[in-house]
Amino acid sequence: MEKLIELTLDQQKALFIKNAWLKKQAENRAEEEADFWADEVLSYFRNVRGIRYSIGYCNYNYLEVDYNHYNDFLEALRDAQKDICILSDEEALILSRLENKIEFYRDCCSGYEDISDARFSHLEKWIEGNIKYLCDCIVKYISSSYDYYYSDEGAADALELLIDNIGADYETDGIYIYELEVRKYA
């Protein structure tokens, strides 16, 4: 019998395949990791008013921003991009272009800039389309982490963290897992 913490990575993965309890524990750990990561990304947008979202491990995920809060959204997205790189290089370029155009757009809406109706309509569609695109990019980023952690591969990767946390308290014969010390509480 060996403690779980003493197993090699290959032995851990073999035990993961054979033992339903360990697999369930690793899946639970992977679910926690996915929720943590989603919460980490969404924490940048918690103080943005006018934002609505529903993102999780489901079929219908969305993130929307009200027109009046585009500036706050772009600022929060810039911070998230700087800290955790949630956008690809192409998407980050769109973010930069939006940041450059948004003030001009606000000035046009307020009447401080005078442009033709056709150009304003084109600008408005461009701004709204790219805001929606960036919202979709955020949803895609978070959804992909859920997809990964809810896969067998993600659960197997979470196994290493799980064994680091509980591996000293359990031992195995290669198939079954036994708790080393059972504690009784009054």
XYZ file of N, CA and C in Angstrom:
558
model
N 0.840 -1.175 0.000
C 0.000 0.000 0.000
C 0.891 1.247 0.000
N 0.479 2.224 -0.799
C 1.204 3.486 -0.899
C 0.251 4.640 -0.626
N 0.811 5.689 -0.050
C 0.009 6.908 0.103
C -0.198 7.517 -1.287
N -1.334 8.179 -1.457
C -1.627 8.802 -2.749
C -0.564 9.832 -3.124
N -0.051 10.533 -2.134
C 0.929 11.590 -2.378
C 2.247 11.021 -2.918
N 2.507 9.726 -2.663
C 3.758 9.105 -3.082
C 3.681 8.513 -4.488
N 2.493 8.491 -5.080
C 2.326 7.918 -6.410
C 2.915 8.838 -7.477
N 3.427 8.224 -8.535
C 3.893 9.022 -9.678
C 2.662 9.551 -10.416
N 2.882 10.468 -11.305
C 1.772 11.041 -12.070
C 1.069 9.969 -12.902
N 1.825 9.068 -13.491
C 1.225 7.975 -14.272
C 0.396 7.049 -13.391
N 0.896 6.753 -12.195
C 0.136 5.914 -11.266
C -1.148 6.621 -10.810
N -1.053 7.925 -10.596
C -2.248 8.686 -10.205
C -3.299 8.630 -11.305
N -2.879 8.813 -12.547
C -3.834 8.787 -13.661
C -4.432 7.396 -13.853
N -3.631 6.351 -13.646
C -4.151 4.983 -13.745
C -5.190 4.734 -12.644
N -4.917 5.203 -11.458
C -5.864 5.063 -10.351
C -7.121 5.891 -10.606
N -6.946 7.044 -11.208
C -8.073 7.910 -11.571
C -9.046 7.165 -12.488
N -8.521 6.408 -13.418
C -9.355 5.654 -14.362
C -10.064 4.494 -13.650
N -9.381 3.840 -12.713
C -9.929 2.653 -12.046
C -10.885 2.965 -10.897
N -10.673 4.074 -10.200
C -11.393 4.319 -8.961
C -12.453 5.417 -9.136
N -13.726 5.054 -8.979
C -14.846 5.988 -9.176
C -14.827 7.108 -8.133
N -14.450 6.804 -6.892
C -14.444 7.837 -5.846
C -13.417 8.917 -6.172
N -12.221 8.493 -6.567
C -11.165 9.456 -6.898
C -11.562 10.280 -8.114
N -12.176 9.629 -9.100
C -12.621 10.344 -10.291
C -13.657 11.399 -9.911
N -14.597 11.047 -9.043
C -15.627 11.996 -8.613
C -14.993 13.161 -7.842
N -14.031 12.874 -6.988
C -13.347 13.930 -6.239
C -12.595 14.863 -7.188
N -11.946 14.286 -8.191
C -11.213 15.100 -9.166
C -12.184 15.939 -9.997
N -13.330 15.376 -10.373
C -14.338 16.134 -11.119
C -14.878 17.295 -10.283
N -15.097 17.051 -8.993
C -15.548 18.131 -8.103
C -14.495 19.234 -8.006
N -13.240 18.825 -7.913
C -12.145 19.796 -7.855
C -12.066 20.591 -9.164
N -12.267 19.920 -10.290
C -12.249 20.592 -11.595
C -13.408 21.582 -11.697
N -14.560 21.198 -11.174
C -15.717 22.105 -11.174
C -15.419 23.357 -10.349
N -14.775 23.177 -9.216
C -14.384 24.318 -8.388
C -13.400 25.214 -9.129
N -12.459 24.606 -9.846
C -11.484 25.373 -10.619
C -12.172 26.195 -11.716
N -13.128 25.579 -12.403
C -13.861 26.277 -13.468
C -14.650 27.445 -12.898
N -15.336 27.213 -11.786
C -16.100 28.292 -11.148
C -15.178 29.405 -10.656
N -14.041 29.026 -10.094
C -13.080 30.020 -9.625
C -12.582 30.878 -10.781
N -12.244 30.222 -11.894
C -11.697 30.953 -13.035
C -12.749 31.884 -13.630
N -13.988 31.413 -13.750
C -15.073 32.262 -14.272
C -15.277 33.460 -13.345
N -15.260 33.219 -12.050
C -15.438 34.307 -11.092
C -14.276 35.297 -11.162
N -13.084 34.787 -11.392
C -11.906 35.651 -11.521
C -12.055 36.604 -12.711
N -12.490 36.073 -13.846
C -12.671 36.907 -15.036
C -13.811 37.903 -14.815
N -14.927 37.426 -14.304
C -16.100 38.290 -14.119
C -15.903 39.330 -13.016
N -14.943 39.117 -12.134
C -14.701 40.082 -11.052
C -14.303 41.450 -11.610
N -13.703 41.476 -12.789
C -13.323 42.752 -13.401
C -14.551 43.571 -13.806
N -15.677 42.902 -14.007
C -16.881 43.571 -14.503
C -17.939 43.771 -13.424
N -17.628 43.428 -12.182
C -18.611 43.529 -11.097
C -19.066 44.969 -10.846
N -18.177 45.919 -11.004
C -18.522 47.321 -10.717
C -19.013 48.079 -11.944
N -19.150 47.386 -13.061
C -19.653 48.026 -14.282
C -21.175 47.987 -14.229
N -21.765 49.163 -14.138
C -23.229 49.215 -14.157
C -23.702 48.973 -15.582
N -24.919 48.486 -15.703
C -25.488 48.272 -17.022
C -25.002 47.015 -17.716
N -24.418 46.109 -16.963
C -23.942 44.864 -17.555
C -24.831 43.722 -17.057
N -25.191 42.844 -17.971
C -25.996 41.673 -17.641
C -25.287 40.457 -18.226
N -25.243 39.383 -17.445
C -24.612 38.183 -17.970
C -25.162 36.942 -17.290
N -25.030 35.865 -17.988
C -25.304 34.534 -17.464
C -24.301 33.626 -18.154
N -23.309 33.228 -17.399
C -22.248 32.398 -17.971
C -21.997 31.244 -17.019
N -22.000 30.060 -17.534
C -21.752 28.867 -16.752
C -21.634 27.687 -17.685
N -21.808 26.525 -17.136
C -21.735 25.327 -17.961
C -23.141 24.990 -18.433
N -23.603 25.776 -19.397
C -24.934 25.576 -19.956
C -24.907 25.970 -21.430
N -26.030 25.797 -22.088
C -26.093 26.077 -23.524
C -26.304 27.546 -23.845
N -26.942 28.293 -22.958
C -27.253 29.687 -23.256
C -26.430 30.603 -22.358
N -25.346 31.113 -22.885
C -24.483 32.049 -22.171
C -24.518 33.383 -22.890
N -24.518 34.461 -22.123
C -24.503 35.780 -22.750
C -23.879 36.797 -21.811
N -23.441 37.900 -22.406
C -22.960 39.064 -21.678
C -23.380 40.265 -22.518
N -24.052 41.215 -21.901
C -24.545 42.404 -22.598
C -24.186 43.643 -21.795
N -23.998 44.747 -22.507
C -23.667 46.019 -21.877
C -24.616 47.083 -22.411
N -25.166 47.887 -21.504
C -26.001 49.009 -21.920
C -25.147 50.082 -22.581
N -25.750 50.770 -23.493
C -25.129 51.842 -24.259
C -24.434 52.868 -23.357
N -25.064 53.257 -22.257
C -24.534 54.310 -21.385
C -23.293 53.892 -20.599
N -22.955 52.621 -20.636
C -21.841 52.134 -19.818
C -20.725 51.502 -20.648
N -20.671 51.845 -21.917
C -19.615 51.323 -22.785
C -18.228 51.691 -22.262
N -18.043 52.929 -21.827
C -16.718 53.366 -21.347
C -16.248 52.527 -20.164
N -17.140 52.328 -19.190
C -16.782 51.531 -18.010
C -16.460 50.090 -18.396
N -17.247 49.547 -19.312
C -17.013 48.185 -19.781
C -15.641 48.067 -20.446
N -15.323 49.010 -21.330
C -14.035 48.954 -22.034
C -12.869 49.121 -21.057
N -13.043 49.963 -20.057
C -11.994 50.141 -19.051
C -11.787 48.852 -18.248
N -12.885 48.212 -17.848
C -12.785 46.952 -17.111
C -12.160 45.862 -17.981
N -12.532 45.836 -19.247
C -11.964 44.851 -20.170
C -10.474 45.093 -20.377
N -10.070 46.339 -20.448
C -8.645 46.668 -20.589
C -7.880 46.146 -19.360
N -8.432 46.348 -18.162
C -7.780 45.843 -16.943
C -7.680 44.316 -16.966
N -8.772 43.653 -17.373
C -8.760 42.191 -17.445
C -7.742 41.707 -18.464
N -7.663 42.393 -19.576
C -6.703 42.016 -20.618
C -5.265 42.201 -20.121
N -5.030 43.281 -19.410
C -3.688 43.564 -18.898
C -3.273 42.512 -17.865
N -4.214 42.097 -17.018
C -3.878 41.181 -15.924
C -3.900 39.707 -16.311
N -4.890 39.292 -17.111
C -5.020 37.853 -17.382
C -5.137 37.489 -18.861
N -4.999 38.438 -19.750
C -4.975 38.187 -21.214
C -6.136 37.312 -21.680
N -7.335 37.840 -21.594
C -8.501 37.058 -22.008
C -8.817 37.212 -23.490
N -8.176 38.161 -24.146
C -8.416 38.392 -25.571
C -7.201 37.970 -26.392
N -7.470 37.505 -27.607
C -6.378 37.215 -28.536
C -5.798 38.544 -29.020
N -4.728 38.493 -29.792
C -4.113 39.719 -30.317
C -5.080 40.484 -31.221
N -5.825 39.772 -32.065
C -6.804 40.427 -32.938
C -7.910 41.092 -32.131
N -8.390 40.399 -31.118
C -9.458 40.945 -30.269
C -8.960 42.146 -29.473
N -7.718 42.094 -29.007
C -7.138 43.224 -28.279
C -6.990 44.440 -29.193
N -6.714 44.213 -30.458
C -6.638 45.299 -31.426
C -8.007 45.975 -31.584
N -9.055 45.192 -31.627
C -10.412 45.755 -31.703
C -10.718 46.561 -30.452
N -10.293 46.058 -29.299
C -10.473 46.807 -28.046
C -9.776 48.160 -28.129
N -8.557 48.196 -28.623
C -7.821 49.459 -28.747
C -8.522 50.423 -29.704
N -8.986 49.904 -30.822
C -9.695 50.752 -31.787
C -10.986 51.299 -31.179
N -11.684 50.474 -30.425
C -12.916 50.933 -29.776
C -12.622 52.032 -28.763
N -11.574 51.840 -27.986
C -11.213 52.855 -26.993
C -10.901 54.189 -27.663
N -10.285 54.136 -28.827
C -9.955 55.370 -29.552
C -11.195 56.048 -30.124
N -12.184 55.287 -30.544
C -13.372 55.838 -31.204
C -14.512 56.186 -30.248
N -14.509 55.633 -29.057
C -15.678 55.765 -28.177
C -15.916 57.210 -27.748
N -14.865 57.964 -27.494
C -15.039 59.365 -27.090
C -15.627 60.193 -28.235
N -15.154 59.946 -29.437
C -15.719 60.635 -30.595
C -17.194 60.284 -30.746
N -17.523 59.043 -30.549
C -18.905 58.580 -30.619
C -19.757 59.284 -29.558
N -19.247 59.382 -28.351
C -19.974 60.073 -27.265
C -20.185 61.552 -27.628
N -19.160 62.184 -28.175
C -19.284 63.583 -28.577
C -20.326 63.749 -29.672
N -20.395 62.812 -30.595
C -21.411 62.858 -31.656
C -22.808 62.691 -31.072
N -22.956 61.775 -30.136
C -24.263 61.544 -29.501
C -24.724 62.773 -28.726
N -23.786 63.489 -28.126
C -24.113 64.663 -27.309
C -24.263 65.935 -28.136
N -23.926 65.864 -29.408
C -24.044 67.025 -30.282
C -22.813 67.906 -30.317
N -21.713 67.458 -29.702
C -20.476 68.247 -29.713
C -19.719 68.106 -31.033
N -19.941 67.007 -31.726
C -19.333 66.776 -33.037
C -20.455 66.705 -34.056
N -20.239 67.294 -35.209
C -21.262 67.330 -36.240
C -20.817 66.474 -37.421
N -21.470 65.316 -37.573
C -21.193 64.461 -38.727
C -22.528 64.124 -39.385
N -22.475 63.643 -40.589
C -23.704 63.334 -41.322
C -24.435 62.160 -40.655
N -25.711 62.078 -40.919
C -26.514 60.997 -40.357
C -26.023 59.629 -40.827
N -25.626 59.553 -42.079
C -25.138 58.285 -42.627
C -23.843 57.861 -41.931
N -22.922 58.801 -41.730
C -21.658 58.470 -41.044
C -21.903 58.134 -39.590
N -22.837 58.849 -38.945
C -23.163 58.548 -37.550
C -23.772 57.145 -37.435
N -24.675 56.828 -38.346
C -25.299 55.501 -38.335
C -24.254 54.409 -38.520
N -23.321 54.646 -39.435
C -22.243 53.681 -39.670
C -21.366 53.535 -38.416
N -21.015 54.647 -37.784
C -20.202 54.626 -36.571
C -20.937 53.899 -35.449
N -22.216 54.194 -35.296
C -23.013 53.576 -34.238
C -23.078 52.056 -34.413
N -23.307 51.605 -35.634
C -23.351 50.162 -35.905
C -21.992 49.522 -35.647
N -20.922 50.222 -36.017
C -19.574 49.696 -35.799
C -19.280 49.551 -34.313
N -19.613 50.591 -33.532
C -19.390 50.552 -32.077
C -20.201 49.417 -31.458
N -21.488 49.377 -31.722
C -22.358 48.358 -31.126
C -21.938 46.951 -31.543
N -21.582 46.779 -32.801
C -21.150 45.470 -33.285
C -19.875 44.986 -32.617
N -18.938 45.899 -32.425
C -17.682 45.510 -31.792
C -17.813 45.316 -30.286
N -18.687 46.072 -29.644
C -18.956 45.830 -28.217
C -19.554 44.434 -28.064
N -20.525 44.109 -28.903
C -21.137 42.773 -28.861
C -20.089 41.700 -29.139
N -19.222 41.949 -30.108
C -18.162 40.995 -30.437
C -17.250 40.752 -29.231
N -16.845 41.813 -28.532
C -15.979 41.652 -27.364
C -16.708 40.946 -26.224
N -17.994 41.235 -26.074
C -18.789 40.502 -25.072
C -18.797 39.015 -25.398
N -18.982 38.691 -26.669
C -18.977 37.291 -27.101
C -17.611 36.650 -26.873
N -16.551 37.426 -27.032
C -15.200 36.910 -26.785
C -15.008 36.540 -25.315
N -15.538 37.360 -24.428
C -15.447 37.078 -22.997
C -16.222 35.807 -22.669
N -17.428 35.698 -23.210
C -18.248 34.509 -22.982
C -17.530 33.270 -23.515
N -16.950 33.377 -24.696
C -16.228 32.256 -25.304
C -15.037 31.846 -24.429
N -14.331 32.827 -23.894
C -13.166 32.545 -23.052
C -13.576 31.783 -21.792
N -14.616 32.264 -21.125
C -15.071 31.605 -19.895
C -15.662 30.232 -20.217
N -16.454 30.149 -21.277
C -17.065 28.868 -21.659
C -16.016 27.823 -21.990
N -14.931 28.253 -22.624
C -13.878 27.290 -22.963
C -13.208 26.737 -21.706
N -13.099 27.559 -20.653
C -12.523 27.031 -19.411
C -13.484 26.041 -18.764
N -14.790 26.314 -18.833
C -15.760 25.334 -18.333
C -15.681 24.042 -19.145
N -15.617 24.164 -20.459
C -15.537 22.969 -21.307
C -14.308 22.145 -20.960
N -13.190 22.825 -20.722
C -11.966 22.112 -20.391
C -12.081 21.411 -19.041
N -12.490 22.146 -18.018
C -12.522 21.557 -16.682
C -13.601 20.491 -16.536
N -14.641 20.540 -17.342
C -15.676 19.521 -17.273
C -15.360 18.318 -18.158
N -14.232 18.331 -18.818
C -13.809 17.186 -19.623
C -12.998 16.234 -18.747
N -12.795 15.009 -19.230
C -11.965 14.050 -18.501
C -10.531 14.553 -18.380
N -10.050 15.233 -19.424
C -8.685 15.774 -19.401
C -8.542 16.835 -18.305
N -9.542 17.709 -18.188
C -9.514 18.738 -17.150
C -9.583 18.141 -15.764
N -10.420 17.110 -15.604
C -10.519 16.441 -14.310
C -9.210 15.738 -13.973
N -8.581 15.143 -14.967
C -7.293 14.483 -14.735
C -6.229 15.499 -14.324
N -6.260 16.698 -14.915
C -5.311 17.740 -14.519
C -5.596 18.252 -13.107
N -6.869 18.309 -12.747
C -7.239 18.735 -11.392
C -6.842 17.678 -10.366
N -6.646 16.457 -10.825
C -6.258 15.352 -9.950
C -4.950 15.649 -9.207
N -4.002 16.237 -9.901
C -2.707 16.539 -9.274
C -2.871 17.494 -8.092
N -3.688 18.521 -8.258
C -3.952 19.449 -7.149
C -4.692 18.756 -6.015
N -5.638 17.918 -6.379
C -6.407 17.184 -5.378
C -5.491 16.303 -4.541
N -4.621 15.567 -5.197
C -3.731 14.659 -4.471
C -2.732 15.439 -3.627
N -2.304 16.599 -4.097
C -1.443 17.445 -3.261
C -2.149 17.836 -1.970
N -3.469 18.016 -2.019
C -4.226 18.433 -0.838
C -4.616 17.284 0.080
N -5.002 16.131 -0.492
C -5.516 15.041 0.351
C -4.649 13.793 0.333
N -3.627 13.767 -0.489
C -2.846 12.555 -0.717
C -2.178 11.950 0.488
N -1.864 12.743 1.490
C -1.207 12.203 2.678
C -2.189 11.495 3.600
N -3.487 11.723 3.404
C -4.511 11.138 4.281
C -5.085 9.830 3.747
N -4.674 9.437 2.544
C -5.232 8.240 1.909
C -4.122 7.378 1.346
N -4.398 6.063 1.296
C -3.469 5.142 0.666
C -4.246 4.229 -0.277
N -3.501 3.569 -1.162
C -4.147 2.739 -2.164
C -3.389 1.438 -2.367
N -4.149 0.447 -2.837
C -3.543 -0.814 -3.236
C -3.460 -0.916 -4.757
N -3.762 0.202 -5.429
C -3.737 0.241 -6.883
C -5.133 0.239 -7.494
N -6.126 -0.190 -6.701
C -7.514 -0.192 -7.164
C -8.405 0.561 -6.190
N -8.296 0.217 -4.930
C -9.132 0.830 -3.898
C -8.347 1.877 -3.134
N -9.082 2.814 -2.541
C -8.466 3.880 -1.753
C -8.982 3.759 -0.324
N -8.069 3.884 0.620
C -8.412 3.750 2.024
C -7.987 5.002 2.772
N -8.844 5.438 3.682
C -8.490 6.571 4.533
C -7.566 6.049 5.621
N -6.503 6.777 5.908
C -5.511 6.302 6.872
C -6.007 6.354 8.304
N -6.678 7.401 8.669
C -7.104 7.545 10.058
C -8.547 8.045 10.072
N -9.387 7.296 10.704
C -10.781 7.698 10.836
C -10.912 8.395 12.173
N -11.392 9.594 12.142
C -11.549 10.380 13.374
C -12.988 10.328 13.823
N -13.178 10.201 15.107
C -14.521 10.198 15.661
C -14.742 11.527 16.375
N -15.882 12.104 16.123
C -16.234 13.370 16.770
C -17.436 13.136 17.657
N -17.416 13.731 18.825
C -18.536 13.558 19.768
C -19.699 14.428 19.388
